[in-house]
CSV table of C-alpha atoms in Angstrom, one decimal:
chain,number,residue,atom,x,y,z
A,1,MET,CA,0.0,0.1,0.2
A,2,LYS,CA,1.3,3.4,-1.2
A,3,ARG,CA,2.0,5.6,2.1
A,4,SER,CA,0.4,9.3,2.0
A,5,LYS,CA,2.8,12.3,1.7
A,6,PRO,CA,3.2,14.5,4.8
A,7,ILE,CA,1.5,17.5,5.0
A,8,CYS,CA,2.9,20.8,6.0
A,9,PHE,CA,1.4,23.8,6.5
A,10,VAL,CA,3.9,26.9,5.9
A,11,ALA,CA,2.7,29.3,8.4
A,12,SER,CA,2.9,31.6,11.1
A,13,ALA,CA,1.8,29.7,14.2
A,14,ARG,CA,0.2,33.1,15.3
A,15,ASP,CA,-2.5,33.1,12.3
A,16,PHE,CA,-5.8,31.7,13.7
A,17,HIS,CA,-7.1,31.1,10.1
A,18,ALA,CA,-3.9,28.7,9.1
A,19,PHE,CA,-3.7,27.1,12.6
A,20,ASP,CA,-7.4,26.3,12.3
A,21,TRP,CA,-7.0,24.9,8.7
A,22,TYR,CA,-4.1,22.7,10.3
A,23,ARG,CA,-5.5,21.5,13.2
A,24,THR,CA,-9.1,20.6,11.3
A,25,VAL,CA,-7.0,18.7,8.4
A,26,LYS,CA,-5.2,17.2,11.6
A,27,ARG,CA,-8.4,15.9,12.5
A,28,LEU,CA,-9.5,14.5,9.3
A,29,CYS,CA,-6.7,12.8,8.6
A,30,PRO,CA,-5.3,10.6,12.2
A,31,ASP,CA,-3.2,7.9,10.2
A,32,ARG,CA,-1.2,11.0,8.6
A,33,ARG,CA,2.0,13.0,9.4
A,34,VAL,CA,0.5,16.6,9.7
A,35,PHE,CA,2.9,19.3,10.6
A,36,LEU,CA,3.8,22.7,10.9
A,37,ALA,CA,6.9,24.6,9.6
A,38,THR,CA,7.0,28.3,10.8
A,39,ASP,CA,9.1,30.8,12.2
A,40,SER,CA,6.5,32.7,15.0
A,41,VAL,CA,4.9,31.1,17.8
A,42,GLU,CA,4.1,33.8,20.4
A,43,GLY,CA,6.2,37.0,19.9
A,44,GLU,CA,5.0,40.4,20.7
A,45,GLY,CA,2.3,39.0,23.2
A,46,GLY,CA,0.5,36.6,21.3
A,47,VAL,CA,-1.3,33.9,22.5
A,48,ARG,CA,0.6,30.3,22.1
A,49,LEU,CA,-1.8,28.2,19.9
A,50,ILE,CA,0.5,25.2,19.9
A,51,ASP,CA,0.8,22.3,22.1
A,52,ASP,CA,2.7,19.0,22.9
A,53,SER,CA,0.5,17.6,20.8
A,54,ASP,CA,1.6,19.4,17.5
A,55,GLU,CA,4.5,18.3,15.3
A,56,VAL,CA,6.6,22.1,14.6
A,57,LEU,CA,9.5,22.5,12.6
A,58,PHE,CA,11.2,25.6,13.3
A,59,LEU,CA,12.8,27.5,10.2
A,60,PHE,CA,14.5,30.7,11.5
A,61,PRO,CA,12.8,31.6,14.9
A,62,ILE,CA,12.0,35.2,14.9
A,63,ASP,CA,10.2,35.5,18.3
A,64,LYS,CA,13.2,36.7,20.4
A,65,TYR,CA,14.0,39.4,18.3
A,66,LEU,CA,10.3,40.5,18.0
A,67,PHE,CA,9.2,43.8,20.5
A,68,SER,CA,6.9,42.5,23.3
A,69,ARG,CA,3.9,43.9,22.2
A,70,GLN,CA,2.1,45.4,18.7
A,71,SER,CA,2.8,48.2,17.8
A,72,THR,CA,3.3,50.3,14.5
A,73,VAL,CA,7.2,50.6,14.7
A,74,GLY,CA,7.0,46.9,16.1
A,75,ASP,CA,5.0,46.1,12.6
A,76,LEU,CA,7.7,47.6,10.6
A,77,TRP,CA,10.7,45.7,12.6
A,78,ARG,CA,8.9,42.5,12.2
A,79,ASN,CA,8.8,42.8,8.6
A,80,LEU,CA,12.4,43.9,8.6
A,81,VAL,CA,13.3,40.8,10.7
A,82,LYS,CA,11.6,38.7,8.7
A,83,VAL,CA,13.1,39.9,5.2
A,84,LEU,CA,16.6,39.5,6.8
A,85,SER,CA,15.9,35.9,8.1
A,86,LEU,CA,14.1,34.8,4.7
A,87,PRO,CA,16.9,33.1,3.2
A,88,PHE,CA,17.9,31.3,6.0
A,89,SER,CA,14.0,29.8,6.6
A,90,ALA,CA,14.5,29.2,2.8
A,91,PHE,CA,17.3,27.1,3.3
A,92,ARG,CA,15.7,24.9,5.8
A,93,LEU,CA,12.1,24.7,4.1
A,94,TYR,CA,14.5,23.2,1.1
A,95,LYS,CA,16.5,20.8,3.0
A,96,LEU,CA,13.0,19.2,4.4
A,97,ALA,CA,11.8,19.0,0.6
A,98,LYS,CA,14.8,17.3,-0.4
A,99,ARG,CA,14.8,14.8,2.3
A,100,GLU,CA,11.2,13.6,2.0
A,101,ASP,CA,8.5,14.1,-0.5
A,102,THR,CA,5.8,16.3,1.4
A,103,ILE,CA,3.3,18.1,0.3
A,104,PHE,CA,3.7,22.2,1.2
A,105,HIS,CA,0.5,23.9,1.7
A,106,ALA,CA,1.7,28.1,2.4
A,107,HIS,CA,-0.5,30.1,4.3
A,108,SER,CA,-0.2,34.5,3.7
A,109,MET,CA,1.7,35.8,0.8
A,110,TYR,CA,4.8,35.9,2.9
A,111,TYR,CA,5.1,32.1,3.7
A,112,ILE,CA,3.9,31.5,-0.7
A,113,PHE,CA,6.9,33.8,-1.2
A,114,LEU,CA,9.1,31.9,1.1
A,115,CYS,CA,7.8,28.5,-0.4
A,116,TRP,CA,8.7,29.9,-4.2
A,117,LEU,CA,12.1,31.4,-2.8
A,118,SER,CA,12.9,27.5,-1.8
A,119,ARG,CA,11.9,26.2,-4.8
A,120,VAL,CA,9.3,23.7,-3.2
A,121,LYS,CA,6.1,22.5,-4.7
A,122,PHE,CA,3.7,24.2,-3.1
A,123,ILE,CA,-0.2,25.1,-2.4
A,124,GLY,CA,-0.9,28.7,-1.9
A,125,THR,CA,-3.3,30.5,0.0
A,126,PRO,CA,-3.0,34.1,0.1
A,127,MET,CA,-5.1,36.3,3.0
A,128,GLY,CA,-7.0,39.6,1.9
A,129,SER,CA,-5.4,42.8,2.2
A,130,ASP,CA,-2.2,40.5,0.9
A,131,VAL,CA,-3.2,40.8,-2.7
A,132,LEU,CA,-5.7,43.6,-2.3
A,133,LEU,CA,-3.9,46.1,-1.0
A,134,ARG,CA,-0.2,46.0,-0.5
A,135,PRO,CA,0.6,45.3,-4.3
A,136,ASP,CA,-0.6,48.7,-5.4
A,137,TYR,CA,1.4,50.1,-2.8
A,138,SER,CA,5.1,48.6,-3.5
A,139,PHE,CA,6.5,47.8,-6.8
A,140,LEU,CA,8.6,45.4,-5.2
A,141,TYR,CA,5.8,43.7,-3.2
A,142,ARG,CA,3.8,43.5,-6.4
A,143,LEU,CA,6.5,41.6,-8.3
A,144,GLY,CA,7.4,39.1,-5.8
A,145,THR,CA,3.4,38.4,-5.3
A,146,VAL,CA,3.0,37.9,-8.9
A,147,LEU,CA,6.3,35.3,-9.2
A,148,SER,CA,5.3,33.3,-6.3
A,149,LEU,CA,1.7,33.1,-7.1
A,150,LYS,CA,2.6,31.9,-10.7
A,151,ALA,CA,5.0,29.1,-9.1
A,152,ALA,CA,2.4,27.4,-7.1
A,153,GLU,CA,0.9,24.4,-8.0
A,154,PHE,CA,-2.7,25.5,-6.6
A,155,ILE,CA,-4.0,28.3,-5.4
A,156,THR,CA,-6.8,28.8,-2.8
A,157,VAL,CA,-8.6,32.2,-1.8
A,158,ASP,CA,-11.5,32.8,0.7
A,159,SER,CA,-13.8,35.4,-1.8
A,160,VAL,CA,-14.7,36.0,-5.5
A,161,VAL,CA,-12.9,39.4,-4.8
A,162,LEU,CA,-10.0,38.1,-3.6
A,163,GLN,CA,-10.0,35.5,-6.7
A,164,LYS,CA,-10.4,38.3,-9.4
A,165,LYS,CA,-7.7,40.0,-8.1
A,166,VAL,CA,-5.5,36.8,-8.2
A,167,LEU,CA,-6.2,36.2,-11.7
A,168,ASP,CA,-5.9,40.1,-12.3
A,169,LEU,CA,-2.3,39.6,-10.9
A,170,SER,CA,-1.0,36.3,-11.8
A,171,GLY,CA,-3.3,35.0,-14.6
A,172,ARG,CA,-4.0,32.2,-12.3
A,173,CYS,CA,-7.6,30.9,-11.8
A,174,SER,CA,-8.2,29.5,-7.8
A,175,ASP,CA,-10.5,27.8,-5.9
A,176,ILE,CA,-12.6,29.4,-3.3
A,177,VAL,CA,-12.5,27.8,0.1
A,178,GLN,CA,-13.9,29.7,3.1
A,179,ASN,CA,-12.1,30.0,6.5
A,180,GLY,CA,-14.8,27.6,7.8
A,181,ILE,CA,-16.5,27.8,11.2
A,182,ASP,CA,-17.5,25.9,13.9
A,183,THR,CA,-20.9,25.8,12.8
A,184,LYS,CA,-22.3,23.1,15.0
A,185,ASN,CA,-21.7,24.9,18.0
A,186,ALA,CA,-22.2,28.1,17.2
A,187,ILE,CA,-25.8,27.2,16.2
A,188,ALA,CA,-25.9,25.7,19.9
A,189,VAL,CA,-25.4,28.6,21.6
A,190,GLY,CA,-28.2,30.5,19.8
A,191,LYS,CA,-30.9,28.2,20.0
A,192,GLY,CA,-33.6,28.7,22.6
A,193,ASP,CA,-34.6,31.4,24.8
A,194,VAL,CA,-31.7,33.6,24.6
A,195,ASN,CA,-31.7,37.0,26.5
A,196,ARG,CA,-29.7,39.3,24.0
A,197,TRP,CA,-28.5,42.5,25.4
A,198,ARG,CA,-24.9,42.6,24.4
A,199,VAL,CA,-23.1,45.3,21.5
A,200,VAL,CA,-19.9,44.0,20.5
A,201,SER,CA,-17.0,45.0,18.2
A,202,LEU,CA,-15.0,42.0,17.5
A,203,ARG,CA,-12.5,42.9,14.8
A,204,GLY,CA,-9.2,44.2,15.1
A,205,MET,CA,-7.9,47.0,17.2
A,206,TYR,CA,-6.0,48.5,13.6
A,207,PRO,CA,-7.2,51.7,11.6
A,208,ASN,CA,-8.8,49.4,9.0
A,209,TYR,CA,-11.2,48.5,11.0
A,210,ARG,CA,-12.5,51.8,12.2
A,211,ILE,CA,-13.2,51.3,15.7
A,212,ARG,CA,-12.3,54.6,16.4
A,213,GLU,CA,-15.2,55.9,14.4
A,214,LEU,CA,-17.6,53.6,15.6
A,215,VAL,CA,-16.6,54.6,19.2
A,216,GLU,CA,-17.4,58.4,18.1
A,217,ALA,CA,-20.7,57.8,16.3
A,218,ARG,CA,-21.7,55.7,19.3
A,219,ASN,CA,-20.4,58.8,21.6
A,220,VAL,CA,-23.0,61.2,19.9
A,221,SER,CA,-25.6,59.0,19.3
A,222,LYS,CA,-29.1,58.9,20.7
A,223,SER,CA,-28.9,55.3,22.2
A,224,LYS,CA,-25.4,55.9,23.8
A,225,VAL,CA,-25.5,51.5,24.2
A,226,GLY,CA,-22.2,50.3,26.1
A,227,ILE,CA,-20.2,48.2,23.7
A,228,HIS,CA,-17.9,45.2,24.5
A,229,PHE,CA,-14.9,45.2,22.7
A,230,LEU,CA,-13.1,42.1,22.0
A,231,TYR,CA,-10.4,41.6,19.5
A,232,PRO,CA,-7.7,38.8,18.5
A,233,PHE,CA,-4.7,41.6,17.8
A,234,PHE,CA,-4.0,45.4,18.0
A,235,GLU,CA,-1.7,48.0,17.5
A,236,GLU,CA,-0.8,49.5,20.9
A,237,GLY,CA,-1.0,53.1,19.8
A,238,TYR,CA,-4.7,53.0,18.2
A,239,LEU,CA,-5.7,50.7,21.3
A,240,LYS,CA,-4.8,53.8,23.5
A,241,SER,CA,-6.6,56.5,21.4
A,242,ILE,CA,-9.5,53.9,21.3
A,243,LYS,CA,-9.9,53.5,25.2
A,244,SER,CA,-9.6,57.4,26.0
A,245,LYS,CA,-13.1,57.7,24.1
A,246,LEU,CA,-14.8,54.5,26.3
A,247,VAL,CA,-17.5,55.4,28.1
A,248,ALA,CA,-19.3,54.0,31.0
A,249,GLY,CA,-20.6,50.8,29.8
A,250,ASP,CA,-17.9,49.6,28.0
A,251,ILE,CA,-15.9,47.1,28.4
A,252,ASP,CA,-12.6,46.0,27.0
A,253,LEU,CA,-12.5,42.3,26.5
A,254,GLY,CA,-9.4,41.8,24.4
A,255,LYS,CA,-8.8,38.4,23.3
A,256,LEU,CA,-11.0,35.3,23.8
A,257,SER,CA,-11.3,31.8,23.2
A,258,ARG,CA,-13.3,30.3,21.0
A,259,SER,CA,-16.2,29.2,23.3
A,260,GLU,CA,-15.6,32.3,25.6
A,261,MET,CA,-16.3,34.4,22.0
A,262,PHE,CA,-19.1,31.7,21.1
A,263,LYS,CA,-21.2,32.1,24.6
A,264,LEU,CA,-20.5,36.2,24.0
A,265,LEU,CA,-22.0,36.2,20.9
A,266,GLY,CA,-25.1,34.1,22.0
A,267,GLU,CA,-25.9,36.9,24.3
A,268,SER,CA,-25.6,39.6,21.7
A,269,PHE,CA,-28.2,41.2,19.3
A,270,ALA,CA,-25.6,43.3,17.6
A,271,VAL,CA,-21.9,43.0,16.2
A,272,PHE,CA,-20.0,45.7,14.6
A,273,SER,CA,-17.6,45.0,11.6
A,274,LEU,CA,-16.7,48.4,9.8
A,275,PRO,CA,-13.6,47.5,7.8
A,276,ILE,CA,-12.2,49.8,4.9
A,277,SER,CA,-11.1,46.6,3.1
A,278,ASP,CA,-11.9,42.8,3.9
A,279,SER,CA,-12.0,39.6,1.7
A,280,SER,CA,-14.1,37.1,3.8
A,281,PRO,CA,-14.8,38.1,7.7
A,282,ARG,CA,-14.8,34.7,9.3
A,283,SER,CA,-15.8,36.4,12.6
A,284,VAL,CA,-19.0,38.0,10.9
A,285,TYR,CA,-19.9,34.6,9.9
A,286,GLU,CA,-19.6,32.9,13.5
A,287,ALA,CA,-21.6,36.1,14.8
A,288,ILE,CA,-24.7,35.3,12.5
A,289,PHE,CA,-24.5,31.7,13.2
A,290,CYS,CA,-24.5,32.5,16.8
A,291,GLY,CA,-27.4,34.1,16.3
A,292,ALA,CA,-26.8,38.0,16.5
A,293,ALA,CA,-27.2,40.8,13.7
A,294,VAL,CA,-24.1,42.1,12.0
A,295,ILE,CA,-23.7,45.8,11.4
A,296,SER,CA,-21.1,46.1,8.8
A,297,SER,CA,-19.7,48.1,6.2
A,298,TYR,CA,-20.6,47.3,2.5
A,299,GLY,CA,-18.0,44.5,1.6
A,300,GLU,CA,-18.3,42.5,-2.1
A,301,TRP,CA,-18.6,39.2,0.1
A,302,ILE,CA,-22.0,40.0,1.3
A,303,GLU,CA,-23.1,39.7,-2.5
A,304,PHE,CA,-22.2,36.1,-2.2
A,305,VAL,CA,-23.4,34.9,1.1
A,306,PRO,CA,-26.7,32.7,1.4
A,307,SER,CA,-29.7,34.8,1.8
A,308,CYS,CA,-30.4,33.3,5.4
A,309,MET,CA,-27.2,35.1,6.3
A,310,ARG,CA,-27.9,38.2,4.0
A,311,ALA,CA,-31.1,38.9,6.2
A,312,ARG,CA,-29.3,39.5,9.3
A,313,ILE,CA,-26.1,41.9,7.9
A,314,ILE,CA,-27.5,45.7,8.3
A,315,VAL,CA,-25.0,47.5,6.0
A,316,VAL,CA,-24.3,51.2,6.8
A,317,ASP,CA,-22.8,53.9,5.4
A,318,LEU,CA,-20.6,55.9,8.2
A,319,ASN,CA,-20.9,59.2,6.5
A,320,GLN,CA,-24.6,59.0,6.5
A,321,VAL,CA,-25.9,60.9,10.0
A,322,GLY,CA,-27.7,58.8,12.5
A,323,TRP,CA,-26.5,55.5,11.1
A,324,PHE,CA,-25.8,54.4,14.8
A,325,ASP,CA,-29.3,54.6,16.1
A,326,ASN,CA,-30.7,53.3,12.8
A,327,ALA,CA,-28.5,50.2,13.0
A,328,ILE,CA,-29.2,49.5,16.6
A,329,ALA,CA,-32.9,49.5,16.3
A,330,ARG,CA,-32.8,47.0,13.2
A,331,ALA,CA,-30.2,45.1,14.9
A,332,LYS,CA,-32.9,44.5,18.0
A,333,GLU,CA,-35.4,43.7,15.4
A,334,ILE,CA,-33.3,40.9,13.5
A,335,SER,CA,-31.8,38.8,16.3
A,336,SER,CA,-35.2,38.6,18.2
A,337,THR,CA,-35.8,35.9,15.6
A,338,GLN,CA,-33.6,32.5,15.9
A,339,PHE,CA,-31.4,32.0,13.1
A,340,ASN,CA,-31.9,29.1,10.9
A,341,PRO,CA,-28.8,28.1,8.7
A,342,SER,CA,-30.0,26.9,5.1
A,343,ASP,CA,-28.4,23.8,4.0
A,344,GLU,CA,-26.5,25.8,1.5
A,345,ALA,CA,-25.1,27.8,4.2
A,346,ILE,CA,-23.9,24.6,6.5
A,347,ARG,CA,-22.1,23.5,3.0
A,348,MET,CA,-20.5,26.8,2.7
A,349,PHE,CA,-18.9,27.7,6.0
A,350,ASP,CA,-18.8,24.6,7.8
A,351,GLU,CA,-15.1,24.0,8.7
A,352,ILE,CA,-15.3,20.1,8.3
A,353,GLU,CA,-17.1,20.3,5.5
A,354,SER,CA,-14.4,22.7,3.9
A,355,MET,CA,-11.6,20.9,4.9
A,356,LYS,CA,-12.9,17.4,3.4
A,357,TRP,CA,-13.2,19.0,0.0
A,358,VAL,CA,-9.5,20.5,0.6
A,359,CYS,CA,-8.3,17.3,1.6
A,360,GLY,CA,-10.1,15.5,-1.4
A,361,LYS,CA,-9.2,17.8,-3.8
A,362,TYR,CA,-5.3,18.4,-2.9
A,363,TYR,CA,-4.1,16.0,-0.5
A,364,SER,CA,-4.9,12.9,-1.7
A,365,ARG,CA,-3.0,13.5,-5.1
A,366,SER,CA,0.6,14.2,-5.6
A,367,PHE,CA,1.0,17.4,-8.1
A,368,ASP,CA,2.5,15.2,-10.7
A,369,GLY,CA,-0.8,13.2,-10.7
């Protein structure tokens, strides 16, 4: 019987999306070697996601060279450290590929470029801003993006807008695979007679997510509701500027575990997500499956979700007077009814279903087959 190739996820072990892919594939392939190749596991105060059950190949470990917390200066420094360490990480990955026939799956543009530099065959999964924004501001970044995407054996993306941009940049077609969610547990917390009283902001504390604009709109609103702030990452200076504008009733929760977040969302009637640019927001899908209404800035992803999910999304224009109060009123009305996902919604967003498809298409065959 032919032995299945090992599957190596080349990614930051701090990347929640990549780590969830890795963990789900590992769960679906218990008799197969599934491991991580990474250069970072817990730098800048990040939560350590790996544990003793995970097999990790360290490329060039950069955590000890990073700042203790995230900041604008820290982001620039991290990028410099990653660029300087790139040749060493690429050589380590090249040696691994020579030693063992492995399927490499790179998550985010940096690790896609790393795989290209290592001359390994790989699957590439770029993230939203990786290709939607950054190539437009740097010729060198754009060149590296185009060269490495062209070199990928296969490409997966999480949205139609990302699919279009990858095609425009590299001439390559890609498959849409959602960053799936735990639909079973999300639906469970939203069922029954739930007391929905919370208002939540759950995006990162970065300018792209317009948390400052949210707080300022609330501060001049009639409703003056308190907001629970949940954020998976933050920029220190931006977070400080937000905290200076908070009022009585606001609660700074920071980062929560998945189960804690689901409990919070199950008690929420309104969840805010107001990014300038977004590709396919998994946290928004989780909020909907937990039964909340989502107050969102417009994104092309909204056009492609099933109708049962679209009905719970309130699209707002931040330039319109009174948008905050109007959205809160609509959210109360929408969240008073229970969310009943369609079969299409389950197929599109369940993490197990998504990864079963990935395993069948990409991991059960060789690149030459």
